[in-house]
Amino acid sequence: MELSIFNILDILGTIAFAISGALAAMDRRLDLFGIFIVAFVTASGGGTLRDILIGDTPVNWMQNTIYIYLIGVVTVLAIIFRNKINYLKKSLFLFDTIGLGVFTITGVEIGVRSGLDPIISIALGAMTGTFGGVLRDILCNEIPVIFRKEIYATACIVGGLVFVIMHSLGAKLDVIYVTTALIIIGIRLVVVKYHISLPYYYISEKP
Amino acid sequence: MELSIFNILDILGTIAFAISGALAAMDRRLDLFGIFIVAFVTASGGGTLRDILIGDTPVNWMQNTIYIYLIGVVTVLAIIFRNKINYLKKSLFLFDTIGLGVFTITGVEIGVRSGLDPIISIALGAMTGTFGGVLRDILCNEIPVIFRKEIYATACIVGGLVFVIMHSLGAKLDVIYVTTALIIIGIRLVVVKYHISLPYYYISEKP
Amino acid sequence: MELSIFNILDILGTIAFAISGALAAMDRRLDLFGIFIVAFVTASGGGTLRDILIGDTPVNWMQNTIYIYLIGVVTVLAIIFRNKINYLKKSLFLFDTIGLGVFTITGVEIGVRSGLDPIISIALGAMTGTFGGVLRDILCNEIPVIFRKEIYATACIVGGLVFVIMHSLGAKLDVIYVTTALIIIGIRLVVVKYHISLPYYYISEKP
């Protein structure tokens, strides 16, 4: 694994998602091992789903040991600094958004590289970006937050769309990565700052 | 993808399951994107599990873009007509049953075609038919309805059994499809009409 | 499938996990089919995840019909003797621990045999040993017990570590199996007897 911009972003994303998983697990008062599991699942779940759907096995974290060590270290640090991290929720939010952006990009790129249809590649990217958080919430027995708050996955989809368009126009990969990541991060920052949310619908009880 | 009877039934099943997912999501007051996700997972979950277990990757919906577009359109229509659909629960129930039957058949057929043991093919069929609904209920944080009501999966198993028997007797595939689908639909209609349920057992608290 | 010590332990493990799933399902008052599903998922979930992650498909239970029959028989017996089994919780606990140990070993061994890094093999073993129980708890809509009680997965990890060390020292496979299984069983027995638990951490609400 060489250290390209891509890999650096990937590692940042893994760290951010691992922290978010560890925080959720401590919030649920899980024990040491439970915290590690939730951190691991949150950080590696998206990439694992991506690799399984595409048939690229053994999955990525089984081939690069760096992820398991990284998540272990992050878990320990998250436990030690748990009350401080809580204050740092804003920077956590930023890291989480970086992770969302980067993991989305890995999914879209692998889809495009595998010759899949652009819209399928975008769906794969959105799943890669969001599935870790969904698993985290299922393990913690809550309705996945992705369904409740902010335009979380929508940012992935818009970013994925830009990725696919730039790619079909022949833009350089590095440029695509940075642009797409900035778009996803930007959308999420704006959405949360201005409390924008998608409309929701419900079935009227007395028609 | 050519349009055989099989494909037409498959598309009907996808539509029905997508509607059922969208309704469940609106009942939970999820936002626009959440509704689409639950509809997508409900409609494609069974086939995805089938393809992953059998090792046929990239999974089916990644290779045929029609599914993702279809589910998107169904989601929008389900939102627009949400209160009307609610009145139409009986026809939804019929569509859902068609989906159950058809998806079961795809699973059994792929199992048989892959040279798996008949009972394994039936299990694969039952999983293909029911897993989408299980995922839907897990995402919506409920005990899967499959465990609580009606002889849902049992219908799949009986249908799968008939499929395997007819196949071993050398019947034509078209005939097998239609017969098996009608049996599954028939069982479910009768079971629900006459409130038949499987026995349940529990551990007595004071022995 | 020849009957080595390994296979015998594997079958014992399948039986134990199937009983544990059936008991959990009866506790939730699921119907006959629901009980079978939960028993099946608990007993085969770990091995299925292992095979999917590693890319060894169709997964194991699809290639050896013995598992599906075995789980079916165990489910029926568990229902018939449900109140007696409840008294036998101690022997169930022992069986469950045997299953945990054996399934962990299958995961570690397959990881090592596939040329994966030792720590990845241990992780694969721990997942194989514990995932069935996690699925059981998710299906029954509870926070996975693995996160709440005893040093469940930690025993797997210690056992996996011993497996990897003995393997790298060139010990015979049979010896490794028995030693590792005994270590996992021993740790769990001691931990439960003396109420040892891992520390847990939480975020202080008023810092």
Coordinates of C-alpha atoms in Angstrom, one line a residue:
Chain A
M1 CA 0.0 0.0 0.0
E2 CA 1.8 3.1 -1.2
L3 CA 0.9 6.5 0.4
S4 CA -0.9 8.5 -2.3
I5 CA -3.3 11.3 -1.4
F6 CA -6.0 8.8 -1.8
N7 CA -4.5 6.5 0.9
I8 CA -4.0 9.4 3.3
L9 CA -7.6 10.4 2.9
D10 CA -8.6 6.8 3.3
I11 CA -6.7 6.5 6.6
L12 CA -8.2 9.8 7.8
G13 CA -11.7 8.4 7.0
T14 CA -11.0 5.1 8.8
I15 CA -9.8 7.0 11.9
A16 CA -12.9 9.3 11.9
F17 CA -15.3 6.4 11.5
A18 CA -13.5 4.4 14.2
I19 CA -13.8 7.3 16.6
S20 CA -17.5 7.7 15.8
G21 CA -18.1 4.0 16.5
A22 CA -16.1 4.1 19.7
L23 CA -18.1 7.1 20.9
A24 CA -21.4 5.4 20.1
A25 CA -20.3 2.3 21.9
M26 CA -19.2 4.2 25.1
D27 CA -22.5 6.0 25.0
R28 CA -24.1 2.5 25.2
R29 CA -21.7 1.5 28.1
L30 CA -20.3 -1.4 26.1
D31 CA -17.1 -3.0 27.5
L32 CA -13.6 -2.6 26.1
F33 CA -14.1 -5.3 23.5
G34 CA -17.5 -4.1 22.5
I35 CA -16.1 -0.7 21.9
F36 CA -13.4 -2.1 19.6
I37 CA -15.9 -4.2 17.7
V38 CA -18.3 -1.3 17.1
A39 CA -15.3 0.9 16.1
F40 CA -14.0 -1.8 13.7
V41 CA -17.4 -2.4 12.2
T42 CA -18.1 1.3 11.7
A43 CA -14.7 1.9 10.1
S44 CA -14.6 -1.2 7.9
G45 CA -18.2 -2.0 7.3
G46 CA -18.6 0.1 4.2
G47 CA -15.5 -1.2 2.4
T48 CA -16.5 -4.8 3.4
L49 CA -19.9 -4.5 1.8
R50 CA -18.3 -2.9 -1.3
D51 CA -15.9 -5.8 -1.7
I52 CA -18.5 -8.4 -1.1
L53 CA -21.0 -7.0 -3.5
I54 CA -18.3 -6.7 -6.2
G55 CA -16.8 -10.1 -5.4
D56 CA -13.4 -8.7 -4.5
T57 CA -12.4 -11.2 -1.7
P58 CA -10.7 -11.6 0.7
V59 CA -12.1 -8.2 1.6
N60 CA -9.7 -5.2 1.8
W61 CA -9.1 -5.1 5.6
M62 CA -8.1 -8.8 5.4
Q63 CA -5.3 -8.0 2.9
N64 CA -4.0 -4.8 4.5
T65 CA -3.2 -5.3 8.2
I66 CA -2.8 -1.5 8.7
Y67 CA -6.6 -1.1 9.2
I68 CA -6.9 -3.5 12.2
Y69 CA -3.9 -2.0 14.0
L70 CA -5.1 1.6 13.2
I71 CA -8.6 0.9 14.5
G72 CA -7.1 -0.7 17.7
V73 CA -5.0 2.3 18.4
V74 CA -7.8 4.7 17.7
T75 CA -10.1 2.8 20.1
V76 CA -7.6 3.0 22.9
L77 CA -7.0 6.7 22.3
A78 CA -10.8 7.3 22.1
I79 CA -11.3 5.6 25.4
I80 CA -8.5 7.6 27.1
F81 CA -9.6 10.9 25.7
R82 CA -13.3 10.1 25.8
N83 CA -14.4 13.2 27.6
K84 CA -12.1 15.5 25.7
I85 CA -13.3 14.0 22.4
N86 CA -16.8 14.8 23.4
Y87 CA -15.8 18.5 23.5
L88 CA -14.3 18.0 20.1
K89 CA -17.5 17.0 18.4
K90 CA -17.1 19.6 15.8
S91 CA -13.8 18.3 14.6
L92 CA -15.2 14.8 14.9
F93 CA -18.0 15.9 12.6
L94 CA -15.4 17.2 10.2
F95 CA -13.4 13.9 10.3
D96 CA -16.6 11.9 9.9
T97 CA -17.5 14.0 6.8
I98 CA -14.1 13.4 5.4
G99 CA -14.5 9.7 5.9
L100 CA -17.9 9.8 4.3
G101 CA -16.5 11.6 1.3
V102 CA -13.4 9.4 0.9
F103 CA -15.2 6.1 1.3
T104 CA -17.8 7.2 -1.2
I105 CA -15.1 7.9 -3.6
T106 CA -13.5 4.5 -3.2
G107 CA -16.8 2.9 -3.9
V108 CA -17.5 5.0 -7.0
E109 CA -14.0 4.5 -8.3
I110 CA -14.1 0.7 -7.9
G111 CA -17.5 0.6 -9.6
V112 CA -16.3 2.6 -12.5
R113 CA -13.0 0.6 -12.8
S114 CA -15.0 -2.6 -12.8
G115 CA -17.0 -1.4 -15.8
L116 CA -20.3 -1.0 -13.9
D117 CA -22.9 1.4 -15.1
P118 CA -22.4 4.9 -13.7
I119 CA -25.6 5.0 -11.6
I120 CA -24.7 1.6 -10.1
S121 CA -21.2 3.0 -9.3
I122 CA -22.8 5.9 -7.5
A123 CA -25.0 3.5 -5.6
L124 CA -22.0 1.5 -4.7
G125 CA -20.2 4.6 -3.5
A126 CA -23.1 5.7 -1.4
M127 CA -23.3 2.3 0.2
T128 CA -19.6 2.3 0.9
G129 CA -19.8 5.7 2.5
T130 CA -22.8 5.1 4.7
F131 CA -23.0 1.4 5.5
G132 CA -20.5 1.5 8.4
G133 CA -22.7 4.0 10.2
V134 CA -25.8 1.9 9.5
L135 CA -24.2 -1.2 11.0
R136 CA -23.1 0.9 14.0
D137 CA -26.6 1.9 14.7
I138 CA -28.1 -1.6 14.1
L139 CA -25.5 -3.0 16.6
C140 CA -26.5 -0.3 19.1
N141 CA -30.1 -1.1 18.4
E142 CA -31.2 2.3 17.1
I143 CA -32.9 3.3 13.9
P144 CA -30.0 4.2 11.6
V145 CA -29.3 7.9 12.0
I146 CA -28.8 8.1 8.3
F147 CA -32.6 7.8 8.0
R148 CA -33.3 10.5 10.5
K149 CA -30.9 13.4 10.3
E150 CA -29.3 15.7 7.7
I151 CA -28.9 15.0 4.0
Y152 CA -26.2 12.4 4.8
A153 CA -26.4 10.0 1.9
T154 CA -27.7 12.6 -0.5
A155 CA -24.3 14.3 -0.2
C156 CA -22.6 11.0 -1.3
I157 CA -24.9 10.7 -4.3
V158 CA -24.2 14.2 -5.5
G159 CA -20.5 13.7 -5.0
G160 CA -20.7 10.4 -6.8
L161 CA -22.6 12.0 -9.7
V162 CA -19.8 14.7 -10.0
F163 CA -17.2 11.9 -9.9
V164 CA -18.8 10.0 -12.7
I165 CA -19.3 13.1 -14.8
M166 CA -15.7 14.3 -14.4
H167 CA -14.5 10.8 -15.0
S168 CA -16.4 10.5 -18.3
L169 CA -14.9 13.9 -19.3
G170 CA -11.5 12.5 -18.8
A171 CA -10.4 14.5 -15.8
K172 CA -7.3 13.4 -13.8
L173 CA -8.0 11.0 -10.9
D174 CA -6.3 13.2 -8.3
V175 CA -8.4 16.2 -9.4
I176 CA -11.6 14.1 -9.3
Y177 CA -10.8 12.8 -5.8
V178 CA -10.2 16.2 -4.3
T179 CA -13.1 17.9 -6.1
T180 CA -15.6 15.2 -5.2
A181 CA -14.4 15.0 -1.6
L182 CA -14.7 18.8 -1.2
I183 CA -18.2 18.7 -2.7
I184 CA -19.4 16.1 -0.3
I185 CA -17.8 17.9 2.7
G186 CA -19.2 21.2 1.5
I187 CA -22.7 19.9 1.1
R188 CA -22.8 18.4 4.5
L189 CA -21.3 21.5 6.2
V190 CA -23.9 23.8 4.6
V191 CA -26.8 21.4 5.2
V192 CA -26.0 21.1 8.9
K193 CA -25.2 24.8 9.4
Y194 CA -28.6 25.8 7.8
H195 CA -30.6 22.9 9.1
I196 CA -31.6 21.9 5.7
S197 CA -33.4 18.5 5.5
L198 CA -35.1 16.4 2.9
P199 CA -38.9 16.3 3.1
Y200 CA -40.4 13.4 4.8
Y201 CA -43.7 11.8 4.2
Y202 CA -46.1 9.9 6.3
I203 CA -49.4 8.1 5.8
S204 CA -52.2 10.2 7.2
E205 CA -54.0 8.2 9.9
K206 CA -57.4 9.6 9.3
P207 CA -57.8 10.0 5.6
Chain B
M1 CA -32.2 -9.0 -20.1
E2 CA -34.9 -10.4 -22.4
L3 CA -38.6 -10.2 -21.4
S4 CA -39.7 -13.8 -20.6
I5 CA -42.6 -14.6 -18.3
F6 CA -40.0 -15.1 -15.6
N7 CA -38.7 -11.5 -16.1
I8 CA -42.1 -10.0 -16.1
L9 CA -42.9 -11.8 -12.8
D10 CA -39.5 -10.7 -11.4
I11 CA -40.3 -7.1 -12.2
L12 CA -43.8 -7.3 -10.6
G13 CA -42.1 -8.8 -7.5
T14 CA -39.5 -6.0 -7.4
I15 CA -42.3 -3.4 -7.7
A16 CA -44.4 -5.1 -4.9
F17 CA -41.5 -5.3 -2.5
A18 CA -40.4 -1.8 -3.2
I19 CA -43.9 -0.5 -2.4
S20 CA -44.0 -2.5 0.8
G21 CA -40.6 -1.1 1.8
A22 CA -41.7 2.5 1.0
L23 CA -44.9 2.1 3.0
A24 CA -42.9 0.8 6.0
A25 CA -40.5 3.7 5.7
M26 CA -43.2 6.3 5.5
D27 CA -44.9 4.7 8.5
R28 CA -41.6 5.3 10.4
R29 CA -41.6 8.9 9.0
L30 CA -38.2 8.5 7.3
D31 CA -37.2 11.2 4.8
L32 CA -37.2 11.0 1.1
F33 CA -33.8 9.2 0.8
G34 CA -34.6 6.9 3.7
I35 CA -37.8 5.8 2.0
F36 CA -35.8 5.0 -1.2
I37 CA -33.1 3.1 0.8
V38 CA -35.7 0.9 2.6
A39 CA -37.6 0.4 -0.7
F40 CA -34.3 -0.6 -2.4
V41 CA -33.2 -2.9 0.3
T42 CA -36.6 -4.6 0.6
A43 CA -36.7 -5.2 -3.2
S44 CA -33.1 -6.2 -3.8
G45 CA -32.1 -7.7 -0.4
G46 CA -33.2 -11.3 -1.2
G47 CA -31.5 -11.4 -4.6
T48 CA -28.4 -9.9 -3.1
L49 CA -28.1 -12.4 -0.4
R50 CA -28.8 -15.2 -2.9
D51 CA -26.0 -14.0 -5.2
I52 CA -23.5 -13.5 -2.3
L53 CA -24.1 -16.9 -0.8
I54 CA -23.7 -18.6 -4.2
G55 CA -20.7 -16.4 -5.1
D56 CA -22.3 -14.9 -8.2
T57 CA -20.8 -11.4 -8.1
P58 CA -21.2 -8.5 -8.9
V59 CA -24.7 -9.1 -7.6
N60 CA -27.7 -9.0 -10.0
W61 CA -28.9 -5.4 -9.4
M62 CA -25.3 -4.2 -10.2
Q63 CA -25.5 -5.8 -13.6
N64 CA -29.0 -4.8 -14.6
T65 CA -29.6 -1.1 -14.1
I66 CA -33.3 -1.6 -14.7
Y67 CA -33.8 -2.5 -11.0
I68 CA -32.4 0.7 -9.5
Y69 CA -34.5 2.9 -11.9
L70 CA -37.6 0.8 -11.3
I71 CA -37.3 1.1 -7.5
G72 CA -36.7 4.9 -7.8
V73 CA -39.8 5.4 -9.9
V74 CA -41.8 3.1 -7.6
T75 CA -40.6 5.1 -4.5
V76 CA -41.7 8.4 -6.0
L77 CA -45.1 7.0 -7.0
A78 CA -45.5 5.4 -3.6
I79 CA -44.9 8.8 -2.0
I80 CA -47.3 10.6 -4.3
F81 CA -50.1 8.1 -3.9
R82 CA -49.3 7.1 -0.3
N83 CA -52.7 7.6 1.1
K84 CA -54.4 5.9 -1.8
I85 CA -52.0 2.9 -1.6
N86 CA -53.0 2.5 2.0
Y87 CA -56.5 1.9 0.9
L88 CA -55.1 -0.6 -1.6
K89 CA -53.6 -2.8 1.0
K90 CA -55.3 -5.8 -0.4
S91 CA -53.8 -5.4 -3.9
L92 CA -50.5 -4.6 -2.2
F93 CA -50.8 -7.9 -0.3
L94 CA -51.3 -9.7 -3.7
F95 CA -48.3 -8.0 -5.2
D96 CA -46.2 -8.8 -2.2
T97 CA -47.3 -12.4 -2.4
I98 CA -46.4 -12.5 -6.1
G99 CA -43.0 -11.1 -5.2
L100 CA -42.5 -13.7 -2.6
G101 CA -43.4 -16.4 -5.0
V102 CA -41.2 -15.2 -7.8
F103 CA -38.2 -14.4 -5.8
T104 CA -38.4 -17.8 -4.1
I105 CA -38.4 -19.4 -7.6
T106 CA -35.3 -17.5 -8.7
G107 CA -33.5 -18.7 -5.7
V108 CA -34.6 -22.4 -6.1
E109 CA -33.8 -22.3 -9.8
I110 CA -30.3 -20.8 -9.3
G111 CA -29.6 -23.4 -6.6
V112 CA -30.7 -26.3 -8.9
R113 CA -28.8 -24.9 -11.8
S114 CA -25.7 -24.6 -9.7
G115 CA -25.9 -28.3 -8.9
L116 CA -26.7 -27.8 -5.2
D117 CA -28.7 -30.4 -3.2
P118 CA -32.5 -30.0 -3.6
I119 CA -33.0 -29.1 0.1
I120 CA -30.3 -26.5 -0.1
S121 CA -31.9 -25.1 -3.2
I122 CA -35.2 -24.8 -1.3
A123 CA -33.5 -23.1 1.6
L124 CA -31.8 -20.7 -0.9
G125 CA -35.2 -20.0 -2.4
A126 CA -36.9 -19.3 0.9
M127 CA -34.0 -16.9 1.8
T128 CA -34.3 -15.1 -1.5
G129 CA -38.0 -14.7 -1.1
T130 CA -38.0 -13.5 2.5
F131 CA -34.7 -11.8 3.3
G132 CA -35.7 -8.4 1.8
G133 CA -38.6 -8.2 4.2
V134 CA -36.4 -9.3 7.1
L135 CA -33.9 -6.5 6.3
R136 CA -36.7 -4.0 6.0
D137 CA -37.9 -4.8 9.5
I138 CA -34.3 -4.8 10.9
L139 CA -33.7 -1.3 9.4
C140 CA -37.1 -0.2 10.9
N141 CA -36.0 -1.7 14.2
E142 CA -38.8 -4.2 14.6
I143 CA -38.8 -7.9 15.1
P144 CA -39.1 -9.3 11.6
V145 CA -42.7 -9.8 10.8
I146 CA -41.8 -13.1 9.1
F147 CA -41.4 -14.4 12.7
R148 CA -44.7 -13.2 13.9
K149 CA -47.5 -13.5 11.4
E150 CA -48.9 -15.9 8.9
I151 CA -47.2 -18.9 7.3
Y152 CA -45.0 -16.7 5.2
A153 CA -41.8 -18.6 4.7
T154 CA -43.5 -21.9 5.0
A155 CA -45.3 -21.1 1.7
C156 CA -41.9 -20.6 0.1
I157 CA -40.7 -23.9 1.3
V158 CA -43.7 -25.8 0.0
G159 CA -43.4 -24.0 -3.3
G160 CA -39.7 -24.8 -3.4
L161 CA -40.4 -28.4 -2.7
V162 CA -42.9 -28.6 -5.6
F163 CA -40.3 -26.8 -7.8
V164 CA -37.6 -29.4 -7.0
I165 CA -40.0 -32.3 -7.5
M166 CA -41.3 -31.1 -10.8
H167 CA -37.8 -30.3 -12.0
S168 CA -36.6 -33.8 -11.1
L169 CA -39.6 -35.2 -13.1
G170 CA -38.4 -33.2 -16.1
A171 CA -41.2 -30.7 -16.3
K172 CA -40.8 -27.6 -18.5
L173 CA -39.4 -24.6 -16.8
D174 CA -42.2 -22.3 -17.7
V175 CA -44.8 -24.7 -16.3
I176 CA -42.7 -25.1 -13.1
Y177 CA -42.5 -21.3 -12.7
V178 CA -46.3 -20.8 -13.1
T179 CA -47.3 -23.8 -11.0
T180 CA -44.9 -23.0 -8.1
A181 CA -45.9 -19.3 -8.1
L182 CA -49.6 -20.2 -8.0
I183 CA -49.0 -22.6 -5.1
I184 CA -47.1 -20.1 -3.0
I185 CA -49.7 -17.4 -3.8
G186 CA -52.5 -19.9 -3.1
I187 CA -51.1 -21.0 0.2
R188 CA -50.7 -17.5 1.4
L189 CA -54.1 -16.4 0.4
V190 CA -55.8 -19.3 2.1
V191 CA -53.7 -19.0 5.2
V192 CA -54.5 -15.3 5.7
K193 CA -58.2 -15.7 4.8
Y194 CA -58.6 -18.5 7.4
H195 CA -56.2 -17.1 10.0
I196 CA -54.1 -20.3 9.9
S197 CA -50.8 -20.0 11.8
L198 CA -48.0 -22.3 12.8
P199 CA -47.9 -23.4 16.4
Y200 CA -45.6 -21.5 18.6
Y201 CA -43.9 -22.7 21.7
Y202 CA -42.5 -21.0 24.7
I203 CA -40.7 -21.9 27.8
S204 CA -43.0 -22.2 30.8
E205 CA -41.9 -19.8 33.5
K206 CA -43.0 -21.9 36.4
P207 CA -42.2 -25.5 35.6
Chain C
M1 CA -17.0 -35.0 4.7
E2 CA -14.9 -37.4 6.7
L3 CA -15.3 -37.7 10.5
S4 CA -12.1 -36.3 12.0
I5 CA -11.9 -35.0 15.6
F6 CA -12.4 -31.6 13.9
N7 CA -15.7 -32.6 12.3
I8 CA -17.0 -34.1 15.5
L9 CA -16.3 -30.9 17.4
D10 CA -17.8 -28.9 14.5
I11 CA -21.0 -30.9 14.7
L12 CA -21.1 -30.5 18.5
G13 CA -20.7 -26.7 18.0
T14 CA -23.5 -26.6 15.4
I15 CA -25.8 -28.5 17.8
A16 CA -25.0 -26.2 20.7
F17 CA -25.5 -23.0 18.8
A18 CA -28.7 -24.4 17.2
I19 CA -30.1 -25.1 20.7
S20 CA -29.1 -21.6 21.9
G21 CA -30.9 -20.1 18.9
A22 CA -34.0 -22.2 19.4
L23 CA -34.2 -21.3 23.1
A24 CA -33.8 -17.6 22.3
A25 CA -36.6 -17.8 19.7
M26 CA -38.9 -19.7 22.1
D27 CA -38.3 -17.1 24.7
R28 CA -39.5 -14.5 22.1
R29 CA -42.6 -16.8 21.4
L30 CA -41.7 -17.1 17.7
D31 CA -43.6 -19.8 15.7
L32 CA -42.2 -23.2 14.6
F33 CA -40.6 -21.7 11.5
G34 CA -39.2 -18.7 13.3
I35 CA -37.6 -21.0 15.8
F36 CA -35.9 -23.0 13.0
I37 CA -34.7 -19.8 11.3
V38 CA -33.2 -18.4 14.4
A39 CA -31.6 -21.8 15.2
F40 CA -30.2 -22.0 11.7
V41 CA -28.9 -18.5 11.6
T42 CA -27.2 -18.9 15.0
A43 CA -25.6 -22.2 14.1
S44 CA -24.5 -21.3 10.5
G45 CA -24.1 -17.5 10.7
G46 CA -20.5 -17.5 11.8
G47 CA -19.3 -19.9 9.1
T48 CA -21.3 -18.1 6.5
L49 CA -19.7 -14.8 7.3
R50 CA -16.3 -16.5 7.3
D51 CA -16.8 -18.0 3.9
I52 CA -18.2 -14.8 2.4
L53 CA -15.4 -12.6 3.7
I54 CA -12.8 -15.1 2.4
G55 CA -14.7 -15.6 -0.9
D56 CA -15.2 -19.3 -0.5
T57 CA -18.6 -19.7 -2.1
P58 CA -21.1 -21.4 -2.3
V59 CA -20.7 -21.2 1.5
N60 CA -20.1 -24.3 3.6
W61 CA -23.7 -25.2 4.6
M62 CA -24.7 -25.1 1.0
Q63 CA -22.2 -27.8 0.1
N64 CA -22.7 -30.1 3.1
T65 CA -26.4 -31.0 3.6
I66 CA -25.7 -32.5 7.0
Y67 CA -25.9 -29.0 8.6
I68 CA -29.4 -28.2 7.5
Y69 CA -30.7 -31.6 8.6
L70 CA -28.9 -31.5 11.9
I71 CA -30.3 -28.1 12.7
G72 CA -33.8 -29.2 11.8
V73 CA -33.6 -32.2 14.1
V74 CA -32.1 -30.1 16.9
T75 CA -34.9 -27.6 16.5
V76 CA -37.6 -30.3 16.9
L77 CA -35.8 -31.8 19.9
A78 CA -35.3 -28.4 21.5
I79 CA -39.1 -27.7 21.1
I80 CA -40.1 -31.1 22.6
F81 CA -37.7 -30.9 25.5
R82 CA -37.9 -27.1 25.9
N83 CA -38.7 -27.1 29.6
K84 CA -36.1 -29.8 30.4
I85 CA -33.5 -28.0 28.3
N86 CA -34.1 -24.9 30.4
Y87 CA -33.0 -26.9 33.5
L88 CA -30.0 -28.0 31.6
K89 CA -28.7 -24.5 31.1
K90 CA -25.3 -25.4 32.5
S91 CA -24.7 -28.2 30.0
L92 CA -26.0 -25.8 27.3
F93 CA -23.5 -23.3 28.4
L94 CA -20.8 -26.0 28.0
F95 CA -22.0 -26.9 24.5
D96 CA -22.2 -23.3 23.6
T97 CA -18.6 -22.8 24.8
I98 CA -17.5 -25.8 22.8
G99 CA -19.2 -24.3 19.7
L100 CA -17.5 -21.0 20.3
G101 CA -14.1 -22.7 20.6
V102 CA -14.5 -24.9 17.6
F103 CA -15.9 -22.3 15.3
T104 CA -13.2 -19.9 16.3
I105 CA -10.7 -22.6 15.3
T106 CA -12.2 -23.2 11.9
G107 CA -12.0 -19.4 11.2
V108 CA -8.4 -19.1 12.4
E109 CA -7.3 -22.3 10.4
I110 CA -8.9 -21.1 7.2
G111 CA -7.3 -17.7 7.6
V112 CA -3.9 -19.3 8.2
R113 CA -4.4 -21.8 5.3
S114 CA -5.4 -18.9 3.0
G115 CA -2.1 -17.2 3.7
L116 CA -3.6 -14.3 5.6
D117 CA -1.7 -12.4 8.2
P118 CA -1.9 -14.0 11.7
I119 CA -3.8 -11.1 13.3
I120 CA -6.3 -11.1 10.5
S121 CA -6.7 -14.9 11.0
I122 CA -7.4 -14.3 14.6
A123 CA -10.0 -11.7 13.8
L124 CA -11.6 -14.0 11.3
G125 CA -11.7 -16.7 13.9
A126 CA -13.3 -14.4 16.5
M127 CA -15.9 -13.4 13.9
T128 CA -16.6 -17.0 13.0
G129 CA -17.1 -17.9 16.6
T130 CA -19.3 -15.0 17.7
F131 CA -21.2 -13.8 14.6
G132 CA -24.0 -16.4 14.9
G133 CA -24.9 -15.2 18.4
V134 CA -24.8 -11.6 17.2
L135 CA -27.2 -12.3 14.4
R136 CA -29.5 -14.2 16.8
D137 CA -29.6 -11.2 19.1
I138 CA -30.2 -8.8 16.2
L139 CA -33.1 -10.9 14.9
C140 CA -34.5 -11.0 18.4
N141 CA -34.1 -7.2 18.5
E142 CA -31.7 -7.1 21.5
I143 CA -28.3 -5.5 21.9
P144 CA -26.0 -8.4 21.1
V145 CA -25.2 -10.1 24.4
I146 CA -21.6 -10.4 23.3
F147 CA -21.3 -6.6 24.0
R148 CA -22.8 -6.9 27.5
K149 CA -21.7 -10.0 29.3
E150 CA -18.6 -12.1 30.1
I151 CA -15.3 -12.0 28.2
Y152 CA -16.9 -13.9 25.3
A153 CA -15.0 -12.8 22.3
T154 CA -11.9 -12.1 24.3
A155 CA -11.6 -15.9 24.9
C156 CA -11.7 -16.4 21.1
I157 CA -9.0 -13.9 20.6
V158 CA -6.7 -15.5 23.2
G159 CA -7.4 -19.0 21.8
G160 CA -6.7 -17.7 18.3
L161 CA -3.4 -16.2 19.4
V162 CA -2.4 -19.6 20.9
F163 CA -3.4 -21.3 17.6
V164 CA -1.3 -18.9 15.5
I165 CA 1.7 -19.2 17.8
M166 CA 1.6 -23.1 18.0
H167 CA 1.0 -23.2 14.2
S168 CA 4.1 -21.0 13.6
L169 CA 6.1 -23.3 15.9
G170 CA 5.1 -26.3 13.7
A171 CA 2.8 -28.1 16.1
K172 CA 0.5 -30.9 14.8
L173 CA -2.9 -29.7 13.8
D174 CA -4.8 -32.1 16.0
V175 CA -2.8 -31.0 19.0
I176 CA -3.4 -27.3 18.1
Y177 CA -7.2 -27.9 17.8
V178 CA -7.5 -29.6 21.2
T179 CA -5.2 -27.2 23.0
T180 CA -6.9 -24.1 21.6
A181 CA -10.4 -25.4 22.2
L182 CA -9.5 -26.3 25.8
I183 CA -8.0 -22.8 26.4
I184 CA -11.1 -21.0 25.0
I185 CA -13.4 -23.3 27.1
G186 CA -11.2 -22.9 30.2
I187 CA -11.1 -19.1 30.0
R188 CA -14.9 -18.9 29.6
L189 CA -15.5 -21.3 32.5
V190 CA -13.2 -19.4 34.8
V191 CA -14.5 -16.0 33.7
V192 CA -18.1 -16.9 34.4
K193 CA -17.4 -18.7 37.6
Y194 CA -15.5 -15.7 39.1
H195 CA -17.6 -13.0 37.5
I196 CA -14.6 -11.5 35.7
S197 CA -15.6 -8.8 33.2
L198 CA -13.7 -6.4 31.0
P199 CA -13.8 -2.8 32.1
Y200 CA -16.3 -0.6 30.4
Y201 CA -16.1 3.1 29.8
Y202 CA -18.7 5.8 29.4
I203 CA -18.7 9.5 28.6
S204 CA -19.4 11.5 31.7
E205 CA -22.5 13.6 31.3
K206 CA -21.4 16.5 33.4
P207 CA -17.7 17.1 32.7

